[in-house]
GROMACS .gro file of C-alpha atoms in nm:
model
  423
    1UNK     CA    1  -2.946 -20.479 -11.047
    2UNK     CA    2  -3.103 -20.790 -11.204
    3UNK     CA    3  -3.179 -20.863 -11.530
    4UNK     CA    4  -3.559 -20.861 -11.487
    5UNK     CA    5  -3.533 -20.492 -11.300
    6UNK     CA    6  -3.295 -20.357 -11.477
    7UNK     CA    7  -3.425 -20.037 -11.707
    8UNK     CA    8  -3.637 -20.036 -11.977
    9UNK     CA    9  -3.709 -19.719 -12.241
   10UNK     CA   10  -3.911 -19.442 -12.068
   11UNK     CA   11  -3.749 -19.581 -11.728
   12UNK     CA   12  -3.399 -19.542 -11.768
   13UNK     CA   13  -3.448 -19.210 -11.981
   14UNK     CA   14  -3.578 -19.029 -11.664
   15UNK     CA   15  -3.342 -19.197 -11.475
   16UNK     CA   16  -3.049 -19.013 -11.604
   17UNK     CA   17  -3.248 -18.723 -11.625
   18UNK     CA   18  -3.448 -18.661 -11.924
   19UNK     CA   19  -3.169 -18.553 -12.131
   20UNK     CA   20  -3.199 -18.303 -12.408
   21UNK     CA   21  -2.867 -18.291 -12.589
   22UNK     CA   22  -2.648 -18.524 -12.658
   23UNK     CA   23  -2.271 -18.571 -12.798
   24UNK     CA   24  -2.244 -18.809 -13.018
   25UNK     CA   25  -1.997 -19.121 -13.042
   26UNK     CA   26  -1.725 -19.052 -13.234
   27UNK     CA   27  -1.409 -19.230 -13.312
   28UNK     CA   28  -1.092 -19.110 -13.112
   29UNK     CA   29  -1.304 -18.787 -13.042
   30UNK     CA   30  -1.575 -18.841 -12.784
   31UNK     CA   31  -1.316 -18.885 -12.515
   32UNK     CA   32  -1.285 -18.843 -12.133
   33UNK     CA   33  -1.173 -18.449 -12.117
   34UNK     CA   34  -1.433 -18.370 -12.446
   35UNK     CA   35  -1.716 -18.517 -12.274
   36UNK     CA   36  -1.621 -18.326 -11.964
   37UNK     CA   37  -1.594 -17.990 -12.133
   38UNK     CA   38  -1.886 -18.016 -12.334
   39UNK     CA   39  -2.088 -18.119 -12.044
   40UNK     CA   40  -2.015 -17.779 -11.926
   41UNK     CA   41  -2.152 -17.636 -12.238
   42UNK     CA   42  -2.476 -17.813 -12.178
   43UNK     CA   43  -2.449 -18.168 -12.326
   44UNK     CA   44  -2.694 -18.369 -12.081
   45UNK     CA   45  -2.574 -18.675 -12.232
   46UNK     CA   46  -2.239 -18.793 -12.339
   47UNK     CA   47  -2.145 -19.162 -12.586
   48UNK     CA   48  -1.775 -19.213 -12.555
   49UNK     CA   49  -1.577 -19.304 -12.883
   50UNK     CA   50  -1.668 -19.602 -13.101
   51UNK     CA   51  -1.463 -19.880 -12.914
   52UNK     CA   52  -1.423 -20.194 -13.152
   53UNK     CA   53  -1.552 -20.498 -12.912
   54UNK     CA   54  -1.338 -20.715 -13.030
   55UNK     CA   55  -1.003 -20.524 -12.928
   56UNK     CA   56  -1.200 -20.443 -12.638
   57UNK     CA   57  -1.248 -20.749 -12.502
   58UNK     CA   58  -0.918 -20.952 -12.613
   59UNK     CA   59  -0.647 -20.679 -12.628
   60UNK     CA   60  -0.590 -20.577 -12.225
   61UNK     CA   61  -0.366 -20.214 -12.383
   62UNK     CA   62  -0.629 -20.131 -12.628
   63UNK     CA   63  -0.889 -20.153 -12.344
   64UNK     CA   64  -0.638 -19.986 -12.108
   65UNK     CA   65  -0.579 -19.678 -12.382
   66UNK     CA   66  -0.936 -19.680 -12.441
   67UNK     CA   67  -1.057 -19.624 -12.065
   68UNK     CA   68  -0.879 -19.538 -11.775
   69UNK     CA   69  -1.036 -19.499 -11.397
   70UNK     CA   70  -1.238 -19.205 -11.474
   71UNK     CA   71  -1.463 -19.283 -11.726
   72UNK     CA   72  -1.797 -19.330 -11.608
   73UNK     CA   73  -1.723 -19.184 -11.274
   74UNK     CA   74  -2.014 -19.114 -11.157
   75UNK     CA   75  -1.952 -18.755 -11.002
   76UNK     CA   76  -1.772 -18.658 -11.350
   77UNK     CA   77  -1.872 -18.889 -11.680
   78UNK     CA   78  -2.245 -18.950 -11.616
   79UNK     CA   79  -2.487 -18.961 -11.751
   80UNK     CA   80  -2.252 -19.220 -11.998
   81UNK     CA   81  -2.356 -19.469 -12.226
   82UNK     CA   82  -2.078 -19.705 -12.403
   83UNK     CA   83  -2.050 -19.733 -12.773
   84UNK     CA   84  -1.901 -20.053 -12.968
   85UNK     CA   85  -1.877 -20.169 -13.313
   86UNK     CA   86  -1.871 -20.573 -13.365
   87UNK     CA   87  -1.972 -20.833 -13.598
   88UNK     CA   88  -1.941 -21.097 -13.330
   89UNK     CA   89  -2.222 -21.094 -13.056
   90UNK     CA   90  -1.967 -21.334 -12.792
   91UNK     CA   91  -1.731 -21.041 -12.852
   92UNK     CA   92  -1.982 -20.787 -12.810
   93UNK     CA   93  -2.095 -20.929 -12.507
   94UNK     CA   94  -1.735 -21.042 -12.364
   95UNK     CA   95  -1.661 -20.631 -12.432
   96UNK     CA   96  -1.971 -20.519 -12.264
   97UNK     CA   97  -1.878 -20.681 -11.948
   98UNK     CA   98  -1.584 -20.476 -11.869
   99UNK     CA   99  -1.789 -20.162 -11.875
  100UNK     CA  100  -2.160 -20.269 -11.745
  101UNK     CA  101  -2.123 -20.121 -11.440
  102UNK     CA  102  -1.984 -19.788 -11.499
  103UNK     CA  103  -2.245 -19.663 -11.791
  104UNK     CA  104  -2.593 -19.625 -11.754
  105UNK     CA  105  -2.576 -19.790 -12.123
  106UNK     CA  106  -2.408 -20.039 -12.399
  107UNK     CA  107  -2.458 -19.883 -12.742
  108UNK     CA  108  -2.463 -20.066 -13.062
  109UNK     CA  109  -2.317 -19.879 -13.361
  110UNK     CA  110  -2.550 -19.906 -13.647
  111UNK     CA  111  -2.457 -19.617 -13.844
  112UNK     CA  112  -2.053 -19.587 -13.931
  113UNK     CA  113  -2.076 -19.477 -14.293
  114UNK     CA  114  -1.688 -19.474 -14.318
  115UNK     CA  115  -1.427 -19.782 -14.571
  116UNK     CA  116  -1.315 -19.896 -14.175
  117UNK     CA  117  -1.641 -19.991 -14.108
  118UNK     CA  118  -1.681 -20.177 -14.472
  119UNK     CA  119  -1.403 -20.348 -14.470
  120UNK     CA  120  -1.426 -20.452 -14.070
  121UNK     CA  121  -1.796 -20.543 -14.135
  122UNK     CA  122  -1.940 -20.358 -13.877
  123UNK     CA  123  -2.123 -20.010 -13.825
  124UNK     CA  124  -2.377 -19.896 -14.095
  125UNK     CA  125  -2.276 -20.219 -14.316
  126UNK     CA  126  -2.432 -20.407 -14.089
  127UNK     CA  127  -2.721 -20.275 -14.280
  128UNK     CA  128  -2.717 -20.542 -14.477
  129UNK     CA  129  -2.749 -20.815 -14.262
  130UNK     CA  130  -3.043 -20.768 -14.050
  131UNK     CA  131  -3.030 -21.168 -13.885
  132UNK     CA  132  -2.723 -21.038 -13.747
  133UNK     CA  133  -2.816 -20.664 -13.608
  134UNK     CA  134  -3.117 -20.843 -13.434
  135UNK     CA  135  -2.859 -21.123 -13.309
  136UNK     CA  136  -2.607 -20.866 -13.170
  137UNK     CA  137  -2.876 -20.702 -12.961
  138UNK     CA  138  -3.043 -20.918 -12.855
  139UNK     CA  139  -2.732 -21.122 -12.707
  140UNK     CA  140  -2.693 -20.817 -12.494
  141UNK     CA  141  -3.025 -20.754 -12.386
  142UNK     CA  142  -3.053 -21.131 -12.263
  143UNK     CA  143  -2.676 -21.099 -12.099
  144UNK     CA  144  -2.595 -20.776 -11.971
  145UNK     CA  145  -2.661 -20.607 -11.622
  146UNK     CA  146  -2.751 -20.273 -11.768
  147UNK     CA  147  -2.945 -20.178 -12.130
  148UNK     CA  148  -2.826 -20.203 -12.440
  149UNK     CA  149  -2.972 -19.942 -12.727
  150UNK     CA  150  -2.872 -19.871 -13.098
  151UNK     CA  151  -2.800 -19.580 -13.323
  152UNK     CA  152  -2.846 -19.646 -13.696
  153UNK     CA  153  -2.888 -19.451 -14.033
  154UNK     CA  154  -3.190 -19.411 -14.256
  155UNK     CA  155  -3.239 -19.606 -14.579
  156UNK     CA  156  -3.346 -19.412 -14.936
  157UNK     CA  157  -3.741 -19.597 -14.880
  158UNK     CA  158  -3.887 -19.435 -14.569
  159UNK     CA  159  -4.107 -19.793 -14.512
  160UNK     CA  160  -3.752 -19.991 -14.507
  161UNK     CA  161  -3.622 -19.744 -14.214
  162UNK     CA  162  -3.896 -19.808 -14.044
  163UNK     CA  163  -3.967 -20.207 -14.092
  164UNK     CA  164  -3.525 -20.166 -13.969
  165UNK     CA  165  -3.594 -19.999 -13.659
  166UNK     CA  166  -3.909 -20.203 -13.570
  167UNK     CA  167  -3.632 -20.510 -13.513
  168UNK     CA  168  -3.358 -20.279 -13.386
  169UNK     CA  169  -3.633 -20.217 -13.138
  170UNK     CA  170  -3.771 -20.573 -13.108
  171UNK     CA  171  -3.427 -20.657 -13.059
  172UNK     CA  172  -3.401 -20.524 -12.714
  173UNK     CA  173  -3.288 -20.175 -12.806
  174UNK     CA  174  -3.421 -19.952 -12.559
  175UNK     CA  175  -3.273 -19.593 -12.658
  176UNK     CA  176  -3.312 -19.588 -13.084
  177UNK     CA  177  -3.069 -19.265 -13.245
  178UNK     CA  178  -3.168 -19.199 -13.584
  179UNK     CA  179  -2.947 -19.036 -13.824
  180UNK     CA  180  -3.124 -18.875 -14.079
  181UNK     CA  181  -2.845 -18.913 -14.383
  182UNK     CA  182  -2.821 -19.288 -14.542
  183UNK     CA  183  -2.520 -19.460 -14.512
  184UNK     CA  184  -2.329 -19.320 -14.892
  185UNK     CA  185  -2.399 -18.974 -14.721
  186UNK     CA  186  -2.021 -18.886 -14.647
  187UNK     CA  187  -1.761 -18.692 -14.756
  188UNK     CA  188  -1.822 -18.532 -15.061
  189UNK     CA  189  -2.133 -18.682 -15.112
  190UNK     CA  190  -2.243 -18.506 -14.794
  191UNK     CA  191  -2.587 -18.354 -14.784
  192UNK     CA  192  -2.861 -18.290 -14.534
  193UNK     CA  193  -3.052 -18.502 -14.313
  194UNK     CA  194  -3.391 -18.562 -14.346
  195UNK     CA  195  -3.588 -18.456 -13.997
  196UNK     CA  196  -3.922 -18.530 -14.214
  197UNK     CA  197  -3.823 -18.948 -14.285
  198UNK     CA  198  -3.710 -18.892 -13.889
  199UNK     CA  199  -4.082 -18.746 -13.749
  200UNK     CA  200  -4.155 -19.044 -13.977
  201UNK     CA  201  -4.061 -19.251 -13.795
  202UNK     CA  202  -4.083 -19.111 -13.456
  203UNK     CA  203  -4.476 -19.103 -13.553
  204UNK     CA  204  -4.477 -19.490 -13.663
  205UNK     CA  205  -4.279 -19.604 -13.391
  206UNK     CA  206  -4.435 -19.704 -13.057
  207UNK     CA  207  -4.548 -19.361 -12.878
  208UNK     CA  208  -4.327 -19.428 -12.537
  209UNK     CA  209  -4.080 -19.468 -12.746
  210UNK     CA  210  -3.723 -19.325 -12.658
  211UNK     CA  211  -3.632 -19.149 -12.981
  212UNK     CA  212  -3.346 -18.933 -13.007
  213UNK     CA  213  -3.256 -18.753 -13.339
  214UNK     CA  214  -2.908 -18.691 -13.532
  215UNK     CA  215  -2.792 -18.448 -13.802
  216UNK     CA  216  -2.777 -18.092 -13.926
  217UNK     CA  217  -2.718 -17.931 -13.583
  218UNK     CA  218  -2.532 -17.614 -13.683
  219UNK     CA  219  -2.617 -17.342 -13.413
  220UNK     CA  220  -2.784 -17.392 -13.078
  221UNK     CA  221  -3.077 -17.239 -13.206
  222UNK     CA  222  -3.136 -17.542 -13.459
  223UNK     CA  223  -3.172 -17.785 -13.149
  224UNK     CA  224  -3.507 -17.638 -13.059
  225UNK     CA  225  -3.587 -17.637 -13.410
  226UNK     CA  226  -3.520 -18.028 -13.514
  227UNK     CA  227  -3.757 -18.078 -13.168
  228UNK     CA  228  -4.022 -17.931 -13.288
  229UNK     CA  229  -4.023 -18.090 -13.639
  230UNK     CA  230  -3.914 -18.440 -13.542
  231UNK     CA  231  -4.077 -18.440 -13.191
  232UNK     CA  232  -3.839 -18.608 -13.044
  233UNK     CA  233  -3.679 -18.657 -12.678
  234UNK     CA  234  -3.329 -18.511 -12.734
  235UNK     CA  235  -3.090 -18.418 -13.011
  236UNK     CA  236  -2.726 -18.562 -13.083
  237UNK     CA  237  -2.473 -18.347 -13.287
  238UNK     CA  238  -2.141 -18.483 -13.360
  239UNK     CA  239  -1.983 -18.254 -13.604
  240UNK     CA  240  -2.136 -17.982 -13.462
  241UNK     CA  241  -1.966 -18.032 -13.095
  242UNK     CA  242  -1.634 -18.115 -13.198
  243UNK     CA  243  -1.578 -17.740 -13.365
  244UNK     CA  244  -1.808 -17.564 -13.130
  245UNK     CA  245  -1.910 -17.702 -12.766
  246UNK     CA  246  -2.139 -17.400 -12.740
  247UNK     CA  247  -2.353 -17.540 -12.983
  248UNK     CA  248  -2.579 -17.711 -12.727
  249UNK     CA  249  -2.585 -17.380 -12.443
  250UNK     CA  250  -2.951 -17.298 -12.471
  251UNK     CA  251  -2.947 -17.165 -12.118
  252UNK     CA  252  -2.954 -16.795 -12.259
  253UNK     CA  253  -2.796 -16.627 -12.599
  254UNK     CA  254  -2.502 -16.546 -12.420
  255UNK     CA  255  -2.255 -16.530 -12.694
  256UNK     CA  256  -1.931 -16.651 -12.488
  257UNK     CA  257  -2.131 -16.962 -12.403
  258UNK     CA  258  -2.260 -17.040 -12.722
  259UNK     CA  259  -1.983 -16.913 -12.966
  260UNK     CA  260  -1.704 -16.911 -12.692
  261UNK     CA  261  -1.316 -16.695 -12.790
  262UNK     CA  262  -1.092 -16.967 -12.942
  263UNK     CA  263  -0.860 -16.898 -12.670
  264UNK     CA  264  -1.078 -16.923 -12.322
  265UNK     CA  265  -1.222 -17.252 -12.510
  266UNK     CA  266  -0.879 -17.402 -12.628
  267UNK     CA  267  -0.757 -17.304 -12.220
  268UNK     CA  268  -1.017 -17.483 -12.063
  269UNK     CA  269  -1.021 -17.804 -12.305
  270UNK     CA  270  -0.641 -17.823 -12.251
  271UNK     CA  271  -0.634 -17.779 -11.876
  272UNK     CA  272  -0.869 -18.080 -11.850
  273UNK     CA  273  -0.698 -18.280 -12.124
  274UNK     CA  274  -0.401 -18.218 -11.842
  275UNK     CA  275  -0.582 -18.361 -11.565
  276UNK     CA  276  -0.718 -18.658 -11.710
  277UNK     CA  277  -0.570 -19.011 -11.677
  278UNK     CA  278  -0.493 -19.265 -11.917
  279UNK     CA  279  -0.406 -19.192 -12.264
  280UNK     CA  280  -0.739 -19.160 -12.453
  281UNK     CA  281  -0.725 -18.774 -12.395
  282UNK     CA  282  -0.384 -18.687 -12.476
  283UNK     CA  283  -0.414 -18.884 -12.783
  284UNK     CA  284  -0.713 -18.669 -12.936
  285UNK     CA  285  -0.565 -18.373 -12.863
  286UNK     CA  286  -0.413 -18.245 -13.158
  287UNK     CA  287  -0.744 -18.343 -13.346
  288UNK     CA  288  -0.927 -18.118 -13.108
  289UNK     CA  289  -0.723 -17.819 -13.135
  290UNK     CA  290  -0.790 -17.834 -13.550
  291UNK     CA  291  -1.097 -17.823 -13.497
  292UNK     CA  292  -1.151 -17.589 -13.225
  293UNK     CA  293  -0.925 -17.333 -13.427
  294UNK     CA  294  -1.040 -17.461 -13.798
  295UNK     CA  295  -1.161 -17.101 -13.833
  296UNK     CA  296  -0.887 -16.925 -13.674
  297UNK     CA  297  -0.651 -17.103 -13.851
  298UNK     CA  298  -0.732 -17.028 -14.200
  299UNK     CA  299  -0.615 -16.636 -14.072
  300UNK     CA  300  -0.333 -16.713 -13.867
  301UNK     CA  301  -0.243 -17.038 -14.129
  302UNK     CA  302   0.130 -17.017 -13.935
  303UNK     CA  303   0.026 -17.201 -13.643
  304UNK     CA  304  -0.117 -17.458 -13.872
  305UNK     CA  305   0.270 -17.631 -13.924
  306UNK     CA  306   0.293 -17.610 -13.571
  307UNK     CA  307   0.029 -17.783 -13.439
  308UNK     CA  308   0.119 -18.039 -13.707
  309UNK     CA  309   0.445 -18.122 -13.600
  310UNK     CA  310   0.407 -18.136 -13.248
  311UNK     CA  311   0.339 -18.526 -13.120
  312UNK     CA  312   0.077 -18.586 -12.851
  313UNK     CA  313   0.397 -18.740 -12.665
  314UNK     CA  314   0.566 -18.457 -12.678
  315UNK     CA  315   0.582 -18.245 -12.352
  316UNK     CA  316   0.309 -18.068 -12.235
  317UNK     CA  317   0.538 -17.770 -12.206
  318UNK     CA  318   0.502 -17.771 -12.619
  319UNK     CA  319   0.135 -17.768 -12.592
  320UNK     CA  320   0.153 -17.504 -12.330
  321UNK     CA  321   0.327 -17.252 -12.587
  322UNK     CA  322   0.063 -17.334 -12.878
  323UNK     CA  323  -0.200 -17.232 -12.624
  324UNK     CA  324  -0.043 -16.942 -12.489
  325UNK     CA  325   0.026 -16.802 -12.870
  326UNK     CA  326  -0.312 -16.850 -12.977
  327UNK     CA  327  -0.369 -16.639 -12.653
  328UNK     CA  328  -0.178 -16.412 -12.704
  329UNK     CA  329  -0.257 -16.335 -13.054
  330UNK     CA  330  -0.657 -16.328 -12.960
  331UNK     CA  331  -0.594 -16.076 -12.693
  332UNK     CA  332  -0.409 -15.815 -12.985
  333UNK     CA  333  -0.742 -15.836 -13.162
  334UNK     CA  334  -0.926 -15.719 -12.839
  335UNK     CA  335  -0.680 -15.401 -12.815
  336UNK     CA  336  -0.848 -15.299 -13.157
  337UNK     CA  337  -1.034 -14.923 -13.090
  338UNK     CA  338  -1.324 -15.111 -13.279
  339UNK     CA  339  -1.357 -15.439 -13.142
  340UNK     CA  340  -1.708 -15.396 -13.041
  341UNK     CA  341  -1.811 -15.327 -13.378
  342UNK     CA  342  -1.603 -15.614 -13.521
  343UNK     CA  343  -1.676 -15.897 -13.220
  344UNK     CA  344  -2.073 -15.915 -13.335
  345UNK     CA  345  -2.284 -16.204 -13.524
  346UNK     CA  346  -2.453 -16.163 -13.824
  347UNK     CA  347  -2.770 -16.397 -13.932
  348UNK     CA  348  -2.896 -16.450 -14.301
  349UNK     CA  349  -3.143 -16.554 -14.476
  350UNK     CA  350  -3.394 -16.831 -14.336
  351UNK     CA  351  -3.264 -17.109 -14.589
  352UNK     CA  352  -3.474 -17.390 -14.775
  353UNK     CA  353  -3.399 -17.628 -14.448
  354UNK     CA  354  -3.573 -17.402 -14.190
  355UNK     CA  355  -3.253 -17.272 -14.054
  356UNK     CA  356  -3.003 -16.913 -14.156
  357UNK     CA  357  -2.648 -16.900 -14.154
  358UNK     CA  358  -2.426 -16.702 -13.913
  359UNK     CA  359  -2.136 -16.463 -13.968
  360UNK     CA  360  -1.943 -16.549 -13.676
  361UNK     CA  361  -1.591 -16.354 -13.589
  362UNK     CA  362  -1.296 -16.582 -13.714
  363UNK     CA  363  -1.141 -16.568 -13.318
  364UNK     CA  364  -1.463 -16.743 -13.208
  365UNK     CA  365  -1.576 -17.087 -13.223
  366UNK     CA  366  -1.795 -17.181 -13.482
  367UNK     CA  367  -1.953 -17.464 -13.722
  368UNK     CA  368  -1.714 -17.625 -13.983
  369UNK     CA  369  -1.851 -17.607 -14.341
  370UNK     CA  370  -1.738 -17.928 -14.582
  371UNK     CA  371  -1.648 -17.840 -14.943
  372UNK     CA  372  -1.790 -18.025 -15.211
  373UNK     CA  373  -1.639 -17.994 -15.548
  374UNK     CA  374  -1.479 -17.681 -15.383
  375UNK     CA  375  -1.777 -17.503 -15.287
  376UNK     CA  376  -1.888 -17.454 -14.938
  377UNK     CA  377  -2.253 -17.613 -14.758
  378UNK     CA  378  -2.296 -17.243 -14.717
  379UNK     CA  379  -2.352 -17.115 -15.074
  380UNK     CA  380  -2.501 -17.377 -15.236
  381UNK     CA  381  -2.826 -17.604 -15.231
  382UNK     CA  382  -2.754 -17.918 -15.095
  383UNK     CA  383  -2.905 -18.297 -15.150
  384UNK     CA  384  -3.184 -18.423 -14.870
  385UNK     CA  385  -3.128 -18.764 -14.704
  386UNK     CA  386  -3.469 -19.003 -14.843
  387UNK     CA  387  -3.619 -18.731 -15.056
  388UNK     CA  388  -3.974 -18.821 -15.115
  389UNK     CA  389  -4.064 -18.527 -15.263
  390UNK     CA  390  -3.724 -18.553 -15.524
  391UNK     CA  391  -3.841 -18.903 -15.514
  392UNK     CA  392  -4.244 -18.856 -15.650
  393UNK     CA  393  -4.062 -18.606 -15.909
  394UNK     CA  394  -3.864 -18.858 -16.051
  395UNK     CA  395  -4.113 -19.126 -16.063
  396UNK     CA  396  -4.409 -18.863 -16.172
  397UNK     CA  397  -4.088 -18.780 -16.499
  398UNK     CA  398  -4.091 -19.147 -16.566
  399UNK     CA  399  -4.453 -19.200 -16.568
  400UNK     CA  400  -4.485 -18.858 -16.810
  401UNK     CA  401  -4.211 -19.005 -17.011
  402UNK     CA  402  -4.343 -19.393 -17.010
  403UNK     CA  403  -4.689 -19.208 -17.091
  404UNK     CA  404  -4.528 -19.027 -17.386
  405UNK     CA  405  -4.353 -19.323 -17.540
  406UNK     CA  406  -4.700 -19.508 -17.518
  407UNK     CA  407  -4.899 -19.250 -17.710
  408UNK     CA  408  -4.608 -19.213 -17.967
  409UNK     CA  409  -4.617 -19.581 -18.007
  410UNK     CA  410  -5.004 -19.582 -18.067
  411UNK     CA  411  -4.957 -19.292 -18.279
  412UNK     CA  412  -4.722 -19.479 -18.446
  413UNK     CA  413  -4.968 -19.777 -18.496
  414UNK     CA  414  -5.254 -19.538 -18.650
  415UNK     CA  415  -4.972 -19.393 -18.895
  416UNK     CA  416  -4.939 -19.753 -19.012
  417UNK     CA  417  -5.265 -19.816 -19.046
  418UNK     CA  418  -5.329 -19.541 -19.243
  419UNK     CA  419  -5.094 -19.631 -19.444
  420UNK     CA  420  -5.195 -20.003 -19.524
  421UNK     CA  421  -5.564 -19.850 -19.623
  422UNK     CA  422  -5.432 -19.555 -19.840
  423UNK     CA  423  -5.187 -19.826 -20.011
   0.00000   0.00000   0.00000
């Protein structure tokens, strides 16, 4: 492929299929054996980890941890597209190279909220330096066999977001991801994404545009929902995946697709973790099976200390028993008389954001629910990404309050004047 035929936009996207769902890049967690499990689960799509260009291209062991022979195979890993975080476009580009011709893809990361990325300078602190972001993407565009496209995070000022992803596009991006939190949306100052600032955009943007949207993907039933709002060509979840990789089967409600047992999910994710090369894999493990079990866990908290002390170096035969006793202990609760009664999910209320809550069984895989000040995302109201509507309120306060300083002043004024006549 050239660099005058290779893909643009509309082109490549229904060249890898029209994709629909999408995992996210992650770091350490969008690895080899996750991508290939949750491709089974329905991800169309898969971004591998954030890889940081410049280790990428200088350090030949990070690169070597990082990727082994079987990413971006193209019977197993693809549809693939490469994510790296830099500051440097000759290290961008210098990182790129290794990996141009196994990806359909070189990704920019735009929209790392986390201290790493502020003190490295890179990810959604780039943010702040738009000369740069343009200069990054454009250095790949202009040098790389294959496309290069961006995923970034929404400012507070809708007009701002969209003036950012006009050069993001102009750029050479040819894929944009919009995440619909802004960048000090993390941790506990978590909240919900805005699909309105992200149909927004999708409706400013040029119409052929490839737009794919990020955030507040709980269930598999809220992909077809952000669709319809945002009206855009595929969804990305990244939180959502990593503690359920049923949450994109939209195939058909079956309920051990979409909210698989703990155990026949932990199996299969550990069986492929076990025949996939390199060291990426093996490394996230432990991380995975936190997550996978979160819920299960906070029942069964004694094979929390477990998992904790056994090293991803250790032998497999370790890992084997953790598996095998979360097995075990899942197939008890399946000799209960009940079971059928008990193994069942309950929905709630249709929330202020469009969507319900489930009740899911604890033995089943599920979404993970952040605290905040010690209460759960599901009982409370939570903060919107780029509020216009909190926005006008606040403004419309001001201008009530400006308004009633102004007539106290004039009424002020008349007092005074009164007063000089009377006097």
């Amino acid at each position: 492929m050239t660099f005058e035929t290779k893909m643009k936009g509309r082109q490549l996207y229904d060249a890898i299929g029209q994709p629909k769902t999408i995992v996210a890049p992650m770091v350490d967690q969008s690895e080899l054996a996750w991508r290939i499990l949750s491709r089974r689960y329905g991800a169309d799509l898969c971004y591998t980890p954030m890889f940081h260009a410049r280790l990428f291209a200088t350090e030949e062991k990070y690169r070597n941890n990082m990727w082994s022979e079987l990413d971006g195979d193209k019977e197993k890993d693809r549809p693939l597209i490469v994510q790296f975080c830099a500051n440097d476009s000759d290290y961008l580009l210098k990182a790129a190279k290794f990996v141009e011709d196994k990806c359909d893809a070189v990704d920019l990361n735009l929209g790392c909220p986390q201290g790493i990325a502020k003190k490295g300078n890179y990810g959604a602190f780039l943010m702040d330096d738009w000369d740069l972001v343009y200069k990054l993407i454009k250095n790949l565009h202009d040098n790389l066999k294959c496309p290069v496209t961006a995923k970034i995070r929404v400012y507070d000022d809708w007009e701002k977001s969209l003036e950012y992803a006009k050069l993001v596009l102009n750029a050479g991006a040819q894929f944009i991801t919009i995440h619909g939190r802004t960048r000090d949306m993390k941790g506990q100052a978590t909240g919900l994404a805005n699909w309105e600032i992200l149909k927004y955009l999708k409706d400013n943007l040029p119409k052929d545009q490839v737009f794919f949207a990020n955030g507040n993907i709980l269930y598999p039933s809220d992909l077809e929902r952000c669709t319809n709002v945002v009206r855009c060509d595929a969804v990305m979840s990244a939180e959502g995946n990593l503690y359920n990789p049923g949450v994109f089967w939209t195939k058909s409600d079956d309920i051990d697709k979409q909210f698989a047992r703990v155990d026949r999910m932990l199996r299969e994710y550990f069986e492929i973790v076990k025949s996939c090369p390199g060291e990426a894999s093996k490394h996230s493990m432990k991380a995975h099976f936190f997550k996978l079990l979160h819920a299960f866990l906070s029942v069964h908290t004694e094979l929390r200390p477990v998992i904790g002390r056994t090293s991803v170096h250790a032998n497999i035969d370790d890992w084997e028993a953790i598996v095998v006793k979360v097995e075990e202990i899942v197939a008890k609760i399946y000799e209960q008389s009940n079971i059928v009664e008990l193994d069942v999910i309950t929905v709630g209320e249709v929330q202020t954001w469009g969507g319900a809550y489930k009740t899911i069984p604890y033995w089943r895989c599920q979404p993970y629910f952040r605290k905040v000040n010690g209460e759960k995302q599901n009982t409370r109201v939570l903060k919107v990404a780029a509020d216009r509507s909190q926005k006008n309120a606040v403004e419309q306060n001001r201008s009530e309050i400006a308004g009633k300083r102004k007539a106290d002043d004039e009424l002020q004024v008349d007092d005074r004047k009164r007063i000089d006549t009377t006097a």
